[in-house]
mmCIF file as gemmi writes it, N, C-alpha and C atoms, coordinates in Angstrom:
data_model
loop_
_atom_site.group_PDB
_atom_site.id
_atom_site.type_symbol
_atom_site.label_atom_id
_atom_site.label_alt_id
_atom_site.label_comp_id
_atom_site.label_asym_id
_atom_site.label_entity_id
_atom_site.label_seq_id
_atom_site.pdbx_PDB_ins_code
_atom_site.Cartn_x
_atom_site.Cartn_y
_atom_site.Cartn_z
_atom_site.occupancy
_atom_site.B_iso_or_equiv
_atom_site.pdbx_formal_charge
_atom_site.auth_seq_id
_atom_site.auth_asym_id
_atom_site.pdbx_PDB_model_num
ATOM 1 N N . MET Axp A 1 ? 127.351 -29.254 194.544 1 0 ? 1 A 1
ATOM 2 C CA . MET Axp A 1 ? 127.408 -30.096 193.056 1 0 ? 1 A 1
ATOM 3 C C . MET Axp A 1 ? 126.873 -31.15 192.922 1 0 ? 1 A 1
ATOM 4 N N . GLN Axp A 2 ? 126.64 -32.277 194.192 1 0 ? 2 A 1
ATOM 5 C CA . GLN Axp A 2 ? 126.047 -33.449 193.301 1 0 ? 2 A 1
ATOM 6 C C . GLN Axp A 2 ? 124.685 -32.848 193.323 1 0 ? 2 A 1
ATOM 7 N N . HIS Axp A 3 ? 124.534 -31.859 193.967 1 0 ? 3 A 1
ATOM 8 C CA . HIS Axp A 3 ? 122.694 -31.772 193.801 1 0 ? 3 A 1
ATOM 9 C C . HIS Axp A 3 ? 122.587 -30.892 192.348 1 0 ? 3 A 1
ATOM 10 N N . LEU Axp A 4 ? 123.482 -30.783 192.037 1 0 ? 4 A 1
ATOM 11 C CA . LEU Axp A 4 ? 123.373 -29.881 190.854 1 0 ? 4 A 1
ATOM 12 C C . LEU Axp A 4 ? 123.268 -31.064 189.107 1 0 ? 4 A 1
ATOM 13 N N . ALA Axp A 5 ? 123.944 -32.007 189.914 1 0 ? 5 A 1
ATOM 14 C CA . ALA Axp A 5 ? 124.328 -33.608 188.819 1 0 ? 5 A 1
ATOM 15 C C . ALA Axp A 5 ? 123.064 -34.147 189.083 1 0 ? 5 A 1
ATOM 16 N N . GLU Axp A 6 ? 122.226 -34.222 190.069 1 0 ? 6 A 1
ATOM 17 C CA . GLU Axp A 6 ? 120.973 -35.352 190.262 1 0 ? 6 A 1
ATOM 18 C C . GLU Axp A 6 ? 119.733 -34.533 189.004 1 0 ? 6 A 1
ATOM 19 N N . ALA Axp A 7 ? 119.983 -32.852 189.572 1 0 ? 7 A 1
ATOM 20 C CA . ALA Axp A 7 ? 118.533 -31.997 188.502 1 0 ? 7 A 1
ATOM 21 C C . ALA Axp A 7 ? 118.791 -32.08 187.264 1 0 ? 7 A 1
ATOM 22 N N . ALA Axp A 8 ? 119.859 -32.612 186.667 1 0 ? 8 A 1
ATOM 23 C CA . ALA Axp A 8 ? 120.377 -32.4 185.487 1 0 ? 8 A 1
ATOM 24 C C . ALA Axp A 8 ? 119.778 -33.402 184.922 1 0 ? 8 A 1
ATOM 25 N N . THR Axp A 9 ? 120.152 -34.874 185.372 1 0 ? 9 A 1
ATOM 26 C CA . THR Axp A 9 ? 119.344 -36.072 185.244 1 0 ? 9 A 1
ATOM 27 C C . THR Axp A 9 ? 118.065 -36.261 185.119 1 0 ? 9 A 1
ATOM 28 N N . LYS Axp A 10 ? 117.527 -35.273 185.969 1 0 ? 10 A 1
ATOM 29 C CA . LYS Axp A 10 ? 115.98 -35.503 186.095 1 0 ? 10 A 1
ATOM 30 C C . LYS Axp A 10 ? 115.248 -34.648 185.237 1 0 ? 10 A 1
ATOM 31 N N . PHE Axp A 11 ? 115.691 -34.241 184.216 1 0 ? 11 A 1
ATOM 32 C CA . PHE Axp A 11 ? 115.063 -33.224 182.956 1 0 ? 11 A 1
ATOM 33 C C . PHE Axp A 11 ? 114.07 -33.982 182.372 1 0 ? 11 A 1
ATOM 34 N N . VAL Axp A 12 ? 112.816 -33.12 182.043 1 0 ? 12 A 1
ATOM 35 C CA . VAL Axp A 12 ? 111.611 -33.936 182.139 1 0 ? 12 A 1
ATOM 36 C C . VAL Axp A 12 ? 111.277 -33.146 180.25 1 0 ? 12 A 1
ATOM 37 N N . ALA Axp A 13 ? 111.244 -33.71 179.481 1 0 ? 13 A 1
ATOM 38 C CA . ALA Axp A 13 ? 111.121 -32.547 177.945 1 0 ? 13 A 1
ATOM 39 C C . ALA Axp A 13 ? 109.433 -32.44 178.38 1 0 ? 13 A 1
ATOM 40 N N . PRO Axp A 14 ? 108.979 -30.661 177.812 1 0 ? 14 A 1
ATOM 41 C CA . PRO Axp A 14 ? 108.021 -30.327 177.861 1 0 ? 14 A 1
ATOM 42 C C . PRO Axp A 14 ? 106.638 -31.14 177.385 1 0 ? 14 A 1
ATOM 43 N N . PHE Axp A 15 ? 107.317 -31.779 175.89 1 0 ? 15 A 1
ATOM 44 C CA . PHE Axp A 15 ? 106.345 -32.685 175.625 1 0 ? 15 A 1
ATOM 45 C C . PHE Axp A 15 ? 107.165 -33.452 174.694 1 0 ? 15 A 1
ATOM 46 N N . PRO Axp A 16 ? 106.485 -34.795 174.04 1 0 ? 16 A 1
ATOM 47 C CA . PRO Axp A 16 ? 107.443 -35.975 173.657 1 0 ? 16 A 1
ATOM 48 C C . PRO Axp A 16 ? 108.395 -35.602 172.51 1 0 ? 16 A 1
ATOM 49 N N . VAL Axp A 17 ? 109.191 -36.314 172.406 1 0 ? 17 A 1
ATOM 50 C CA . VAL Axp A 17 ? 110.763 -35.88 171.766 1 0 ? 17 A 1
ATOM 51 C C . VAL Axp A 17 ? 110.267 -35.812 170.157 1 0 ? 17 A 1
ATOM 52 N N . VAL Axp A 18 ? 109.445 -36.741 170.108 1 0 ? 18 A 1
ATOM 53 C CA . VAL Axp A 18 ? 108.848 -36.843 168.707 1 0 ? 18 A 1
ATOM 54 C C . VAL Axp A 18 ? 108.453 -35.403 168.166 1 0 ? 18 A 1
ATOM 55 N N . ILE Axp A 19 ? 107.54 -34.803 169.017 1 0 ? 19 A 1
ATOM 56 C CA . ILE Axp A 19 ? 107.217 -33.489 168.418 1 0 ? 19 A 1
ATOM 57 C C . ILE Axp A 19 ? 108.686 -32.825 168.179 1 0 ? 19 A 1
ATOM 58 N N . TYR Axp A 20 ? 109.538 -32.527 169.134 1 0 ? 20 A 1
ATOM 59 C CA . TYR Axp A 20 ? 110.561 -32.014 168.274 1 0 ? 20 A 1
ATOM 60 C C . TYR Axp A 20 ? 110.635 -31.885 166.576 1 0 ? 20 A 1
ATOM 61 N N . GLY Axp A 21 ? 111.243 -33.47 166.308 1 0 ? 21 A 1
ATOM 62 C CA . GLY Axp A 21 ? 111.175 -33.75 164.976 1 0 ? 21 A 1
ATOM 63 C C . GLY Axp A 21 ? 110.159 -32.985 164.019 1 0 ? 21 A 1
ATOM 64 N N . VAL Axp A 22 ? 108.993 -32.949 164.592 1 0 ? 22 A 1
ATOM 65 C CA . VAL Axp A 22 ? 107.552 -32.626 164.073 1 0 ? 22 A 1
ATOM 66 C C . VAL Axp A 22 ? 107.883 -31.348 163.585 1 0 ? 22 A 1
ATOM 67 N N . ILE Axp A 23 ? 108.36 -30.551 164.899 1 0 ? 23 A 1
ATOM 68 C CA . ILE Axp A 23 ? 108.582 -28.944 164.433 1 0 ? 23 A 1
ATOM 69 C C . ILE Axp A 23 ? 109.994 -28.509 163.491 1 0 ? 23 A 1
ATOM 70 N N . ALA Axp A 24 ? 110.846 -29.816 163.787 1 0 ? 24 A 1
ATOM 71 C CA . ALA Axp A 24 ? 111.801 -28.999 162.656 1 0 ? 24 A 1
ATOM 72 C C . ALA Axp A 24 ? 111.204 -29.068 161.636 1 0 ? 24 A 1
ATOM 73 N N . MET Axp A 25 ? 110.514 -30.312 160.859 1 0 ? 25 A 1
ATOM 74 C CA . MET Axp A 25 ? 110.208 -31.04 159.776 1 0 ? 25 A 1
ATOM 75 C C . MET Axp A 25 ? 109.501 -29.575 159.248 1 0 ? 25 A 1
ATOM 76 N N . ALA Axp A 26 ? 108.376 -29.016 160.191 1 0 ? 26 A 1
ATOM 77 C CA . ALA Axp A 26 ? 107.79 -28.243 159.521 1 0 ? 26 A 1
ATOM 78 C C . ALA Axp A 26 ? 108.193 -26.932 159.13 1 0 ? 26 A 1
ATOM 79 N N . LEU Axp A 27 ? 109.121 -26.635 160.369 1 0 ? 27 A 1
ATOM 80 C CA . LEU Axp A 27 ? 110.113 -25.196 159.73 1 0 ? 27 A 1
ATOM 81 C C . LEU Axp A 27 ? 110.93 -25.197 158.837 1 0 ? 27 A 1
ATOM 82 N N . PHE Axp A 28 ? 111.411 -26.388 158.191 1 0 ? 28 A 1
ATOM 83 C CA . PHE Axp A 28 ? 112.152 -26.78 156.947 1 0 ? 28 A 1
ATOM 84 C C . PHE Axp A 28 ? 111.086 -26.526 155.612 1 0 ? 28 A 1
ATOM 85 N N . VAL Axp A 29 ? 110.268 -27.593 155.832 1 0 ? 29 A 1
ATOM 86 C CA . VAL Axp A 29 ? 108.988 -27.208 154.777 1 0 ? 29 A 1
ATOM 87 C C . VAL Axp A 29 ? 108.488 -25.734 154.338 1 0 ? 29 A 1
ATOM 88 N N . LEU Axp A 30 ? 108.174 -24.984 155.286 1 0 ? 30 A 1
ATOM 89 C CA . LEU Axp A 30 ? 108.262 -23.552 155.71 1 0 ? 30 A 1
ATOM 90 C C . LEU Axp A 30 ? 109.012 -22.713 154.971 1 0 ? 30 A 1
ATOM 91 N N . LEU Axp A 31 ? 110.376 -23.083 155.061 1 0 ? 31 A 1
ATOM 92 C CA . LEU Axp A 31 ? 111.208 -22.216 155.137 1 0 ? 31 A 1
ATOM 93 C C . LEU Axp A 31 ? 111.502 -22.443 153.475 1 0 ? 31 A 1
ATOM 94 N N . GLY Axp A 32 ? 111.419 -23.174 152.589 1 0 ? 32 A 1
ATOM 95 C CA . GLY Axp A 32 ? 111.133 -24.301 151.548 1 0 ? 32 A 1
ATOM 96 C C . GLY Axp A 32 ? 110.453 -23.674 150.892 1 0 ? 32 A 1
ATOM 97 N N . LEU Axp A 33 ? 109.092 -23.591 151.292 1 0 ? 33 A 1
ATOM 98 C CA . LEU Axp A 33 ? 107.96 -22.571 150.436 1 0 ? 33 A 1
ATOM 99 C C . LEU Axp A 33 ? 108.203 -21.681 150.323 1 0 ? 33 A 1
ATOM 100 N N . VAL Axp A 34 ? 109.044 -20.707 151.276 1 0 ? 34 A 1
ATOM 101 C CA . VAL Axp A 34 ? 109.162 -19.101 151.38 1 0 ? 34 A 1
ATOM 102 C C . VAL Axp A 34 ? 110.524 -18.938 149.879 1 0 ? 34 A 1
ATOM 103 N N . THR Axp A 35 ? 111.582 -20.033 150.309 1 0 ? 35 A 1
ATOM 104 C CA . THR Axp A 35 ? 112.301 -20.23 149.203 1 0 ? 35 A 1
ATOM 105 C C . THR Axp A 35 ? 111.668 -20.34 147.618 1 0 ? 35 A 1
ATOM 106 N N . TRP Axp A 36 ? 110.96 -21.395 147.921 1 0 ? 36 A 1
ATOM 107 C CA . TRP Axp A 36 ? 110.402 -21.548 146.096 1 0 ? 36 A 1
ATOM 108 C C . TRP Axp A 36 ? 109.27 -20.567 145.442 1 0 ? 36 A 1
ATOM 109 N N . SER Axp A 37 ? 108.705 -19.804 146.902 1 0 ? 37 A 1
ATOM 110 C CA . SER Axp A 37 ? 108.022 -18.785 146.318 1 0 ? 37 A 1
ATOM 111 C C . SER Axp A 37 ? 108.427 -17.633 145.446 1 0 ? 37 A 1
ATOM 112 N N . TYR Axp A 38 ? 110.352 -17.346 145.946 1 0 ? 38 A 1
ATOM 113 C CA . TYR Axp A 38 ? 110.619 -16.496 144.767 1 0 ? 38 A 1
ATOM 114 C C . TYR Axp A 38 ? 111.263 -16.995 143.854 1 0 ? 38 A 1
ATOM 115 N N . ARG Axp A 39 ? 111.21 -18.25 143.516 1 0 ? 39 A 1
ATOM 116 C CA . ARG Axp A 39 ? 111.595 -18.494 141.973 1 0 ? 39 A 1
ATOM 117 C C . ARG Axp A 39 ? 111.35 -17.657 140.891 1 0 ? 39 A 1
ATOM 118 N N . ASP Axp A 40 ? 112.274 -17.736 140.316 1 0 ? 40 A 1
ATOM 119 C CA . ASP Axp A 40 ? 112.013 -16.754 138.678 1 0 ? 40 A 1
ATOM 120 C C . ASP Axp A 40 ? 111.545 -15.319 139.071 1 0 ? 40 A 1
ATOM 121 N N . VAL Axp A 41 ? 111.949 -14.918 139.951 1 0 ? 41 A 1
ATOM 122 C CA . VAL Axp A 41 ? 111.61 -13.397 140.432 1 0 ? 41 A 1
ATOM 123 C C . VAL Axp A 41 ? 112.568 -12.671 139.394 1 0 ? 41 A 1
ATOM 124 N N . ALA Axp A 42 ? 113.691 -12.755 139.223 1 0 ? 42 A 1
ATOM 125 C CA . ALA Axp A 42 ? 114.821 -12.218 138.423 1 0 ? 42 A 1
ATOM 126 C C . ALA Axp A 42 ? 114.238 -11.873 137.271 1 0 ? 42 A 1
ATOM 127 N N . ASN Axp A 43 ? 113.286 -13.252 136.654 1 0 ? 43 A 1
ATOM 128 C CA . ASN Axp A 43 ? 113.313 -12.979 135.011 1 0 ? 43 A 1
ATOM 129 C C . ASN Axp A 43 ? 111.611 -12.3 135.088 1 0 ? 43 A 1
ATOM 130 N N . ARG Axp A 44 ? 110.929 -11.751 135.793 1 0 ? 44 A 1
ATOM 131 C CA . ARG Axp A 44 ? 109.843 -11.247 135.622 1 0 ? 44 A 1
ATOM 132 C C . ARG Axp A 44 ? 110.323 -9.219 135.35 1 0 ? 44 A 1
ATOM 133 N N . ARG Axp A 45 ? 111.542 -9.138 135.761 1 0 ? 45 A 1
ATOM 134 C CA . ARG Axp A 45 ? 111.597 -8.014 135.614 1 0 ? 45 A 1
ATOM 135 C C . ARG Axp A 45 ? 112.19 -7.492 134.038 1 0 ? 45 A 1
ATOM 136 N N . GLU Axp A 46 ? 111.093 -6.552 133.755 1 0 ? 46 A 1
ATOM 137 C CA . GLU Axp A 46 ? 111.275 -5.99 132.286 1 0 ? 46 A 1
ATOM 138 C C . GLU Axp A 46 ? 112.273 -4.579 132.416 1 0 ? 46 A 1
ATOM 139 N N . HIS Axp A 47 ? 112.9 -4.165 133.174 1 0 ? 47 A 1
ATOM 140 C CA . HIS Axp A 47 ? 113.819 -2.98 133.34 1 0 ? 47 A 1
ATOM 141 C C . HIS Axp A 47 ? 115.203 -3.472 133.434 1 0 ? 47 A 1
ATOM 142 N N . LYS Axp A 48 ? 115.635 -4.529 132.514 1 0 ? 48 A 1
ATOM 143 C CA . LYS Axp A 48 ? 116.972 -5.031 132.469 1 0 ? 48 A 1
ATOM 144 C C . LYS Axp A 48 ? 117.61 -4.067 131.504 1 0 ? 48 A 1
ATOM 145 N N . SER Axp A 49 ? 118.913 -3.832 131.504 1 0 ? 49 A 1
ATOM 146 C CA . SER Axp A 49 ? 119.878 -3.348 130.452 1 0 ? 49 A 1
ATOM 147 C C . SER Axp A 49 ? 119.898 -4.182 129.509 1 0 ? 49 A 1
ATOM 148 N N . SER Axp A 50 ? 120.356 -3.743 128.43 1 0 ? 50 A 1
ATOM 149 C CA . SER Axp A 50 ? 120.469 -4.298 127.506 1 0 ? 50 A 1
ATOM 150 C C . SER Axp A 50 ? 122.383 -5.327 127.55 1 0 ? 50 A 1
ATOM 151 N N . LYS Axp A 51 ? 123.077 -5.076 128.889 1 0 ? 51 A 1
ATOM 152 C CA . LYS Axp A 51 ? 124.289 -5.405 128.956 1 0 ? 51 A 1
ATOM 153 C C . LYS Axp A 51 ? 124.07 -6.474 129.8 1 0 ? 51 A 1
ATOM 154 N N . SER Axp A 52 ? 122.823 -6.653 130.769 1 0 ? 52 A 1
ATOM 155 C CA . SER Axp A 52 ? 123.033 -7.735 131.71 1 0 ? 52 A 1
ATOM 156 C C . SER Axp A 52 ? 121.936 -8.713 131.338 1 0 ? 52 A 1
ATOM 157 N N . LYS Axp A 53 ? 121.609 -8.413 129.878 1 0 ? 53 A 1
ATOM 158 C CA . LYS Axp A 53 ? 120.829 -9.929 129.346 1 0 ? 53 A 1
ATOM 159 C C . LYS Axp A 53 ? 121.836 -10.934 128.469 1 0 ? 53 A 1
ATOM 160 N N . GLY Axp A 54 ? 121.377 -11.735 128.283 1 0 ? 54 A 1
ATOM 161 C CA . GLY Axp A 54 ? 122.546 -13.067 127.84 1 0 ? 54 A 1
ATOM 162 C C . GLY Axp A 54 ? 122.536 -12.437 126.154 1 0 ? 54 A 1
ATOM 163 N N . HIS Axp A 55 ? 124.046 -12.997 125.216 1 0 ? 55 A 1
ATOM 164 C CA . HIS Axp A 55 ? 123.765 -13.136 123.842 1 0 ? 55 A 1
ATOM 165 C C . HIS Axp A 55 ? 123.324 -13.981 123.656 1 0 ? 55 A 1
ATOM 166 N N . HIS Axp A 56 ? 121.809 -14.535 123.543 1 0 ? 56 A 1
ATOM 167 C CA . HIS Axp A 56 ? 121.25 -15.753 123.111 1 0 ? 56 A 1
ATOM 168 C C . HIS Axp A 56 ? 120.509 -15.284 121.604 1 0 ? 56 A 1
């Protein structure tokens, strides 16, 4: 059991810790761009029925 505890303390990250933050930030930006690309999609559809349109 002592050997497992010593092995756990000797963990070395495969790359610097800052890179994990950069990867996470890039992933959030990518997902944000995908979400942003779907803006106004519902308003571009002309086949809406008259019941679904607002009474403006």
